[in-house]
XYZ file of N, CA and C in Angstrom:
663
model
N 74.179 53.781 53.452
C 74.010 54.759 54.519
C 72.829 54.364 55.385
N 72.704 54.559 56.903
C 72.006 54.004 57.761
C 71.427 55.226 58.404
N 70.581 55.585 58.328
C 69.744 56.188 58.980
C 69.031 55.827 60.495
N 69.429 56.732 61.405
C 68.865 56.241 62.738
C 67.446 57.329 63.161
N 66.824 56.596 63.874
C 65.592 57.578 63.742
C 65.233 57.302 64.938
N 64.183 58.163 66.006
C 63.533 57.800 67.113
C 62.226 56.873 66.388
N 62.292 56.089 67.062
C 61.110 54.883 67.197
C 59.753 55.561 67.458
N 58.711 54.955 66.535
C 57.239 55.479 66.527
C 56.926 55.866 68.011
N 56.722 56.394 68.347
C 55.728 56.647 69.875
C 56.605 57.156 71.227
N 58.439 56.920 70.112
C 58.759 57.773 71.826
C 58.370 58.863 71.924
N 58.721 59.354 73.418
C 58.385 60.484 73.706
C 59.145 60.983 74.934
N 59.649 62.605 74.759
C 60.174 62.674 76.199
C 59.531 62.575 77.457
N 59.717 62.989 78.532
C 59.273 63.035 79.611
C 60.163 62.969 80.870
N 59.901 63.911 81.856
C 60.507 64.193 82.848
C 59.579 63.897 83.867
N 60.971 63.440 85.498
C 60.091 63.388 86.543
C 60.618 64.633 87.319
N 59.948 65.445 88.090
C 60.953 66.569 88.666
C 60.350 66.388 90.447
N 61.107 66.440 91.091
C 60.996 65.740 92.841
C 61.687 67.448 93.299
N 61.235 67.535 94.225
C 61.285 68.761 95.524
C 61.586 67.786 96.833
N 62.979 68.260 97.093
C 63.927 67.781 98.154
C 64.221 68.504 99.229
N 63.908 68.323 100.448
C 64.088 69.567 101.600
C 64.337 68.349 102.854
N 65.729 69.089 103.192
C 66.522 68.880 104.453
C 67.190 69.917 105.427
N 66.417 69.429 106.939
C 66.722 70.312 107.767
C 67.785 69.864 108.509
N 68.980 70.122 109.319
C 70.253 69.990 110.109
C 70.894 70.834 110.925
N 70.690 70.485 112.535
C 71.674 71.653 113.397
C 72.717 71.260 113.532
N 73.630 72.298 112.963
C 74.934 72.319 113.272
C 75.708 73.132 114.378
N 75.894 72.552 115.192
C 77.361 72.353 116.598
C 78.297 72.408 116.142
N 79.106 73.823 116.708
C 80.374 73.773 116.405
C 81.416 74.838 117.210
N 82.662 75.025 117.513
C 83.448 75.900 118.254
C 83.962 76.660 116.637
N 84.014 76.257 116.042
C 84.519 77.322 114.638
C 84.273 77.999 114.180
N 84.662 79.700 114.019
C 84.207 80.949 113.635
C 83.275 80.552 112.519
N 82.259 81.499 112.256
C 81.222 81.281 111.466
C 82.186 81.551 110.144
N 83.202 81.874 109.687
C 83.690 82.239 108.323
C 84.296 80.777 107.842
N 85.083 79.968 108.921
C 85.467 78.347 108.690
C 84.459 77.664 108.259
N 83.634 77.721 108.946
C 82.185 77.083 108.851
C 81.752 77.249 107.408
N 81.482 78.247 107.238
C 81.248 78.585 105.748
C 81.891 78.219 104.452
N 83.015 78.312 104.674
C 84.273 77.795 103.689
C 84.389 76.530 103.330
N 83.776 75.748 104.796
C 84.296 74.024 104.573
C 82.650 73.577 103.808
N 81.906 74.766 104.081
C 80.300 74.144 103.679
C 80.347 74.397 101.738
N 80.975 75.621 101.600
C 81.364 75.760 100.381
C 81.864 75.031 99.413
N 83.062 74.820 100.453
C 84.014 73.690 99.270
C 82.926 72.747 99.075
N 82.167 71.671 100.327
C 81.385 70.447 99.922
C 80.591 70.811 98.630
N 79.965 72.132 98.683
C 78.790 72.173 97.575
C 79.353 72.401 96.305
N 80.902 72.609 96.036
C 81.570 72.827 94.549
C 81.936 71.551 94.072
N 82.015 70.576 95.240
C 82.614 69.177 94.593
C 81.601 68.658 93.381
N 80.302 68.831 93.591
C 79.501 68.032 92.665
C 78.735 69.440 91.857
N 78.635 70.712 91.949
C 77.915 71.043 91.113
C 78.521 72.542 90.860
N 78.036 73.276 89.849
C 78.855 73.965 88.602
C 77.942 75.370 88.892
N 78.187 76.869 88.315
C 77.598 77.990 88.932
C 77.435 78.315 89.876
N 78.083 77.569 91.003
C 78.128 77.941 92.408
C 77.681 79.638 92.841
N 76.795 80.728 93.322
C 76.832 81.357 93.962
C 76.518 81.172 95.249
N 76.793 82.880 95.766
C 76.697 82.306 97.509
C 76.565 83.945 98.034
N 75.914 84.358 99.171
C 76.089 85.174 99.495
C 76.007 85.101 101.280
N 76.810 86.583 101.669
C 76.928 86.471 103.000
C 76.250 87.776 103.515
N 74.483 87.447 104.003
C 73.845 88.650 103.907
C 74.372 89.032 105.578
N 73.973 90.670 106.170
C 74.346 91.154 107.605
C 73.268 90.977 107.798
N 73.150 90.192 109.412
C 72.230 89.739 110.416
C 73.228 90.551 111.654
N 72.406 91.529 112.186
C 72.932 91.597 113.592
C 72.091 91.595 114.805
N 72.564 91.489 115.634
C 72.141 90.900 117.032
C 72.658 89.970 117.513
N 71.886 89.165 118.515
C 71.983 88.514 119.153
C 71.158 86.939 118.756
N 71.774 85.470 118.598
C 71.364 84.613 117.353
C 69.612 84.410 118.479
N 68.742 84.382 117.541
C 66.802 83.514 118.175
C 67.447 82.586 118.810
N 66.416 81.862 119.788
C 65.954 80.973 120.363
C 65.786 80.017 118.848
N 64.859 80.553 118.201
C 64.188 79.236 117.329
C 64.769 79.970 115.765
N 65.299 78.980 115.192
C 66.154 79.451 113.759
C 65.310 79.838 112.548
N 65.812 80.629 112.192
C 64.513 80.843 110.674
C 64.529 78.878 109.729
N 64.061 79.535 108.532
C 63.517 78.674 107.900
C 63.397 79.114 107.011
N 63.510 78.226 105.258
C 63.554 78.879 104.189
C 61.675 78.887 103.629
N 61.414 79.629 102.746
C 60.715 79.843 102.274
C 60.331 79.544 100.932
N 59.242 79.302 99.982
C 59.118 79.388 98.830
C 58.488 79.875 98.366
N 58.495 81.004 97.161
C 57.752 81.466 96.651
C 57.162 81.347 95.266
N 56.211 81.632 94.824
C 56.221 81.566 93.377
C 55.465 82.706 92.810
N 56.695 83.008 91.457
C 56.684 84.815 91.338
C 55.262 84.333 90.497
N 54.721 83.726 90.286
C 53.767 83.453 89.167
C 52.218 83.235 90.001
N 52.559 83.887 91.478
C 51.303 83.895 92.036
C 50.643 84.900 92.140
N 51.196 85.951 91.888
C 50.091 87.523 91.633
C 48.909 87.507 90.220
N 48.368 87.998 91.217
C 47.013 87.655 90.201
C 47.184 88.338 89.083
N 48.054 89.230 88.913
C 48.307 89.671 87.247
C 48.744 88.318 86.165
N 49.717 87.676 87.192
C 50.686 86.509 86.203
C 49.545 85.103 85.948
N 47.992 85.222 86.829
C 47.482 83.778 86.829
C 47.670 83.361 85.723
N 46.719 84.193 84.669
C 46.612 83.338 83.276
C 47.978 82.375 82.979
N 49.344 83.502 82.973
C 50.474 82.852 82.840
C 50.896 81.742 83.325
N 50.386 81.583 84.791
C 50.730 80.470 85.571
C 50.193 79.223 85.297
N 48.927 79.485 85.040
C 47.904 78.094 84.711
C 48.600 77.540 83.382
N 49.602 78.154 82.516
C 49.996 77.818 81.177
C 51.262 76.450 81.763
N 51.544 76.643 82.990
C 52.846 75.527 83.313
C 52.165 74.546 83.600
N 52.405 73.597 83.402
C 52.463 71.806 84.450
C 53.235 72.174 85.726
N 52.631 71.078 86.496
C 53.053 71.208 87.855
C 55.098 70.638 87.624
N 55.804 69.862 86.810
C 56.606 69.576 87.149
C 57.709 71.598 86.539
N 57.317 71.655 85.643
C 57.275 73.469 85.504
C 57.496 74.332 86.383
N 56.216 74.837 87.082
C 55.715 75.521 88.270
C 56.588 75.034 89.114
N 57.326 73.733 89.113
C 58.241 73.433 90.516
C 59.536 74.508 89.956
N 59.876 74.326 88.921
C 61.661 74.640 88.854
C 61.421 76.301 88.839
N 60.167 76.851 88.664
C 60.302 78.085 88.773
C 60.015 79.235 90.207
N 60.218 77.915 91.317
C 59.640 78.809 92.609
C 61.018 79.172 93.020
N 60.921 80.685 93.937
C 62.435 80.373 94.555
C 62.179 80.685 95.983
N 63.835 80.532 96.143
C 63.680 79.793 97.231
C 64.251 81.330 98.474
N 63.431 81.853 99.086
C 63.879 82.746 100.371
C 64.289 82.548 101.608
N 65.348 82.977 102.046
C 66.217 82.700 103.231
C 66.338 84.049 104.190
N 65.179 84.148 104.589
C 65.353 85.922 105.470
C 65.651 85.043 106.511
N 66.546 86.123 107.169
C 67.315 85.667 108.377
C 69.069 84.762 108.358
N 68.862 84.094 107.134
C 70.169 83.369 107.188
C 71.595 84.557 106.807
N 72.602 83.845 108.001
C 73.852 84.412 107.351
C 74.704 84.048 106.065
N 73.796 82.467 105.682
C 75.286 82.599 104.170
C 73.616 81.764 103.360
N 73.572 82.222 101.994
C 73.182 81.601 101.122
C 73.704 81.362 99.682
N 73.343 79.938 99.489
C 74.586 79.138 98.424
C 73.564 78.687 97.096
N 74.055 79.191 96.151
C 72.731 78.392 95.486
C 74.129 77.605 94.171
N 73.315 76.360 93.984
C 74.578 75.710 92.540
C 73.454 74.710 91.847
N 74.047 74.415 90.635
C 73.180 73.867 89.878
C 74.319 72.685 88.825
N 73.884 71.152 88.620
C 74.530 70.377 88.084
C 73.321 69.904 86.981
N 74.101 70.412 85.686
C 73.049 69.967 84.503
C 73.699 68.885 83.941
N 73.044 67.707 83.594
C 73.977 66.647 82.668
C 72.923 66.655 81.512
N 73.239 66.535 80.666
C 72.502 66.618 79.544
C 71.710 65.707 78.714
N 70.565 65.996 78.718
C 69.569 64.908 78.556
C 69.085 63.653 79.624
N 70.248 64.415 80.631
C 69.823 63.437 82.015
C 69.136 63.591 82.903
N 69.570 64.962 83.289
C 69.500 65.575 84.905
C 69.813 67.129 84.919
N 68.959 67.697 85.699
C 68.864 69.260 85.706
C 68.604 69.733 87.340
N 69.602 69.761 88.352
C 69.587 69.718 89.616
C 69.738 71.377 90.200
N 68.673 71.612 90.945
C 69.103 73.174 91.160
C 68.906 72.606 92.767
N 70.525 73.465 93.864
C 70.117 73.521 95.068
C 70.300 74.803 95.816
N 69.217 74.483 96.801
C 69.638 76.275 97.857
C 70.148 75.511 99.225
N 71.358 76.570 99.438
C 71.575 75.832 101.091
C 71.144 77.328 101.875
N 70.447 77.247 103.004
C 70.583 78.595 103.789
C 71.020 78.134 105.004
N 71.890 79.001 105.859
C 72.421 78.975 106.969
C 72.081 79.866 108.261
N 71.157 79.560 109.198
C 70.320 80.419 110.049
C 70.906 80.368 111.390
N 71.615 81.252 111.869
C 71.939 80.982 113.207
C 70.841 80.874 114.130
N 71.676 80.371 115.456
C 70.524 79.958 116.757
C 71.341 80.118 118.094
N 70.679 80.236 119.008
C 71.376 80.192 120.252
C 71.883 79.156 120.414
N 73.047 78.857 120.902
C 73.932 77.728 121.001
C 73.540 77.279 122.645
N 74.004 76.415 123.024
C 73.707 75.514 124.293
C 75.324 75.030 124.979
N 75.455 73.505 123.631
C 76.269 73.308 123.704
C 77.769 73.307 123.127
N 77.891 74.365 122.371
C 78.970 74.803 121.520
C 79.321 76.545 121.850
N 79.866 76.811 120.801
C 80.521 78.441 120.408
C 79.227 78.876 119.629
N 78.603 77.968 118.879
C 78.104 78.215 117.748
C 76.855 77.282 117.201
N 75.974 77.836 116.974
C 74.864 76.918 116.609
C 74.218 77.722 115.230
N 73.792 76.644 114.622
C 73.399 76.736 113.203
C 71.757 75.606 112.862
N 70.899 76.150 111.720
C 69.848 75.226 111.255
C 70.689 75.475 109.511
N 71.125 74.229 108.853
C 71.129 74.184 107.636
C 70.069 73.592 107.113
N 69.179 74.638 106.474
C 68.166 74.173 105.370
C 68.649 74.048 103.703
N 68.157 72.726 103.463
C 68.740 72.693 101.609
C 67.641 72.100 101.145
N 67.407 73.049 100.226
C 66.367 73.041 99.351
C 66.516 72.135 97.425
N 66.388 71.153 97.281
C 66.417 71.117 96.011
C 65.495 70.736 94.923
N 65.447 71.326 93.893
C 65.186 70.820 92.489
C 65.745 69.982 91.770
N 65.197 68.864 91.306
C 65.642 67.447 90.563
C 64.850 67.220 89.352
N 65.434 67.711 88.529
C 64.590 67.126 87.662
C 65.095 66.252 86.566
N 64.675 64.694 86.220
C 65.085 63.737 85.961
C 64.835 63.293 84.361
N 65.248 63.464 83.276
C 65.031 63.328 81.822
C 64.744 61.717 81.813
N 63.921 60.903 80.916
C 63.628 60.476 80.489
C 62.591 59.709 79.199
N 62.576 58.853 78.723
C 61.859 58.543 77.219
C 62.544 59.379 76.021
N 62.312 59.590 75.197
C 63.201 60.374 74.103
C 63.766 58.982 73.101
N 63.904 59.184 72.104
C 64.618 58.719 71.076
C 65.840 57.997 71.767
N 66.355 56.873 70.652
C 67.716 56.109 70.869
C 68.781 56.883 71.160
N 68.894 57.690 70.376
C 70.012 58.928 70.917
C 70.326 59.262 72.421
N 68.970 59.767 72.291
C 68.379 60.384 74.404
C 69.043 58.780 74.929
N 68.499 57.778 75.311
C 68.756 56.461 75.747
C 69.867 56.036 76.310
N 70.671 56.052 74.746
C 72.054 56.087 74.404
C 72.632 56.595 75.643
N 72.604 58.483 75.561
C 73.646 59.187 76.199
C 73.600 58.834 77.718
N 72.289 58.649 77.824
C 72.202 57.997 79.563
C 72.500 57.388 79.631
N 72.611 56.333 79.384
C 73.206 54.948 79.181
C 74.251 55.090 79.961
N 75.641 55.807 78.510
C 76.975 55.856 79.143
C 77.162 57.423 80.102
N 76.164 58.380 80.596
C 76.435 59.154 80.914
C 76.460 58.292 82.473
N 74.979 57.233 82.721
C 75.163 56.864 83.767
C 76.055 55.739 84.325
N 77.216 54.997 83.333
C 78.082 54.145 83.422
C 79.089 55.088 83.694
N 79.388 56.448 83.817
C 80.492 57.109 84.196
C 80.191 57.379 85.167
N 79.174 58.265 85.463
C 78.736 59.365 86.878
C 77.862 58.338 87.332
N 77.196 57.529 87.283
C 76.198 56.951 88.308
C 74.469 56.977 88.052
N 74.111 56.989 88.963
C 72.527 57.651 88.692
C 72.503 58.585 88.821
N 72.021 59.348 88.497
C 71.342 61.316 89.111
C 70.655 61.156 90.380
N 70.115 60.434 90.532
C 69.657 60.383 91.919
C 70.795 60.201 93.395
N 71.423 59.590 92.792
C 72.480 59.208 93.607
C 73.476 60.377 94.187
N 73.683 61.082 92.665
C 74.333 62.025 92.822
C 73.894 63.377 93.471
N 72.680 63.641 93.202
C 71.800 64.366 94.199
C 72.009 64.460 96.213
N 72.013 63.064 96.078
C 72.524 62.665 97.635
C 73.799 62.857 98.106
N 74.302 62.282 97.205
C 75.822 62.600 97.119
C 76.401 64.286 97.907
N 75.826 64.773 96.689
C 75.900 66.255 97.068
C 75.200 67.115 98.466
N 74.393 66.707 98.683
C 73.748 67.152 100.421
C 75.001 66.429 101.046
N 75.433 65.252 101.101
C 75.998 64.602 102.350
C 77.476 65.173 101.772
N 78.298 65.249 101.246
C 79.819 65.774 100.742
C 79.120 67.591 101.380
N 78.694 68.221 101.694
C 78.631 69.571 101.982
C 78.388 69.211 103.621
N 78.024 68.258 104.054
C 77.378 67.638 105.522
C 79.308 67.099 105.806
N 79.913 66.672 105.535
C 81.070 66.211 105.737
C 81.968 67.062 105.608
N 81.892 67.876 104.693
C 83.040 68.657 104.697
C 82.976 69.868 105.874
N 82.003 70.014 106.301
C 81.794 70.781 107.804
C 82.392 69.745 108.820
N 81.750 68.948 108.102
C 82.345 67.851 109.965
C 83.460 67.655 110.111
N 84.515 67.237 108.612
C 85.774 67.266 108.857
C 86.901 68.319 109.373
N 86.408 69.594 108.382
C 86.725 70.626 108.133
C 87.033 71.471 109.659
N 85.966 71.356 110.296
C 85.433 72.622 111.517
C 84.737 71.607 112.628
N 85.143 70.401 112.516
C 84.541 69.551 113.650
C 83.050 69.492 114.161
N 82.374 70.037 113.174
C 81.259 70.818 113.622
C 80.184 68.998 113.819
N 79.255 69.342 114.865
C 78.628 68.287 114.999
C 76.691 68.439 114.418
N 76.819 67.484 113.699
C 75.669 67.329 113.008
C 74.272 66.794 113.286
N 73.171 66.862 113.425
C 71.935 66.389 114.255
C 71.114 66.738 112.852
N 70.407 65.587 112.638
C 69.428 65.307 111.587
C 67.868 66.018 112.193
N 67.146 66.934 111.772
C 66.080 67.905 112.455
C 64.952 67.131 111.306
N 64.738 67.139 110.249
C 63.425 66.898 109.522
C 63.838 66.819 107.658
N 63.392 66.073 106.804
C 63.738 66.394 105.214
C 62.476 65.064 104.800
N 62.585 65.306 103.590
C 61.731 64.575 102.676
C 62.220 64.408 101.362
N 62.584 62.689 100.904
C 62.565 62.207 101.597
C 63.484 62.056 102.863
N 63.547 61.467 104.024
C 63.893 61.800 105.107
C 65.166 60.663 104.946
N 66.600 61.222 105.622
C 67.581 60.310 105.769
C 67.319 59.599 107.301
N 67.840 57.654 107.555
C 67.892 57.418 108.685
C 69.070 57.196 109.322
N 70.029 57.198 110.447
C 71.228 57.323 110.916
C 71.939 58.379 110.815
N 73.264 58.409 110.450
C 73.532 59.367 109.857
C 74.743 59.307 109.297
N 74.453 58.880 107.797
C 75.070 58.291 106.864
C 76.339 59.719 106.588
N 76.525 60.915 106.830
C 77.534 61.962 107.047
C 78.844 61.578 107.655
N 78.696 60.581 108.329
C 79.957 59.900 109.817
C 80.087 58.798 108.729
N 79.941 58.233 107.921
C 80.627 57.112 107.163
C 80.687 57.236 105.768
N 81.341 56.184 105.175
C 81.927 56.558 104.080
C 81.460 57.317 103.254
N 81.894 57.156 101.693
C 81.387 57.693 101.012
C 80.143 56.901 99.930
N 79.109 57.129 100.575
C 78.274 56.284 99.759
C 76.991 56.871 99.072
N 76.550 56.521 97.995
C 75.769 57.145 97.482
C 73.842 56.867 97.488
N 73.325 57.405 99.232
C 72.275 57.332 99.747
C 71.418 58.476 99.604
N 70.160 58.307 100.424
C 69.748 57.186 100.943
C 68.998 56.335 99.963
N 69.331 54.824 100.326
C 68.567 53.743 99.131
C 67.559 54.118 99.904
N 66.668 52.705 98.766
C 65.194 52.681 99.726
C 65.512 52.071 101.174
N 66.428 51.656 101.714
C 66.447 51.312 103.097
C 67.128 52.191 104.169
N 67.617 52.982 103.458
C 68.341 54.403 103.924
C 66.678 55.311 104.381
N 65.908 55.050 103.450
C 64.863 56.021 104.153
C 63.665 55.882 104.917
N 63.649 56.789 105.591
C 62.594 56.667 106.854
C 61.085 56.244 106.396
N 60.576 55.143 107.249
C 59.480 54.358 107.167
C 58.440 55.470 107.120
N 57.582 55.259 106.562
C 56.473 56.183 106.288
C 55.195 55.418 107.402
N 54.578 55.721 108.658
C 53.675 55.502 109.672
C 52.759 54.648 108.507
């Protein structure tokens, strides 16, 4: 009988990255199409899908909201509590506020022992120019990336990432399949506004590829 054991000194460890991308969307398609085709993109890659469609009335701003973050662990009752997290911690527990948007989507893709991905999409209308319809999609995500651990841990990545890919990849994946399925869907036209890290071109209009590499992203001054 063979006994397998983790090796003296592994140890787990995670990296966890905060992902934010901004995008105006152009389009002649009722805001409910719009929504539907943005939907489907965000179910292709990830699992618990909610979504809600809060009432905004009026007439859409000049300048589009913007999401927010909070962290419930900042009232000075919770400090002690708070100082008890690490910063990669304190990330997965902020959330994420969308006052002003008409649809918010939140989904989450866990692979196990791999990858633990939480995203927010919010959808903020704007005065349109050149369309029916103008939109700012903000998407917010949480990544957080497993690594070190025992032969076991190793192992499952191994072949988890010989099936699905990298987690990173797939991360991208998922912003741009929700960016396409609007464009196909509702013709809607897409304009890259600001994210970090930042996409260059606009890898949404071509295939299906799993960006941005390091040459996919924007030069840092």
């Amino acid at each position: 009988m063979v006994a397998w054991g983790a090796p003296v000194g592994a140890q787990d460890n995670q990296d966890t990255q905060e992902i934010y991308h901004i995008f105006k969307l152009e389009t002649d398609a009722p805001r409910g199409e719009l929504i539907k085709a943005l939907r489907l993109g965000l179910k292709e890659n990830t699992t618990d899908t909610q979504v809600a469609t809060p009432l905004v009335r009026g007439e859409p701003p000049e300048t589009p909201g913007s999401f927010e973050l909070v962290n419930p662990l900042s009232d000075g009752r919770f400090g002690a509590l708070g100082a008890l997290f690490g910063a990669g911690n304190a990330a997965e527990i902020m959330q994420v506020q969308c006052n002003g948007a008409v649809w918010i989507a939140n989904g989450q893709r866990r692979l196990r022992g791999s990858q633990r991905l939480r995203i927010t999409l919010c959808l903020f209308p704007m005065k349109a120019e050149n369309s029916a319809y103008a939109y700012h999609l903000d998407v917010y995500v949480i990544d957080v990336i497993d690594k070190g651990g025992g032969l076991d841990q190793r192992l499952g990545r191994a072949i988890a990432g010989a099936f699905v890919g990298k987690p990173q990849d797939w991360t991208n994946k998922t912003i741009l399949d929700v960016l396409r399925s609007a464009r196909e869907d509702t013709a809607t036209r897409i304009t890259y506004v600001e994210g970090q890290p930042a996409f260059e071109g606009v890898p949404w209009e071509g295939e299906d590829r799993l960006i941005p590499s390091e040459d996919d992203k924007r030069k840092e001054p």
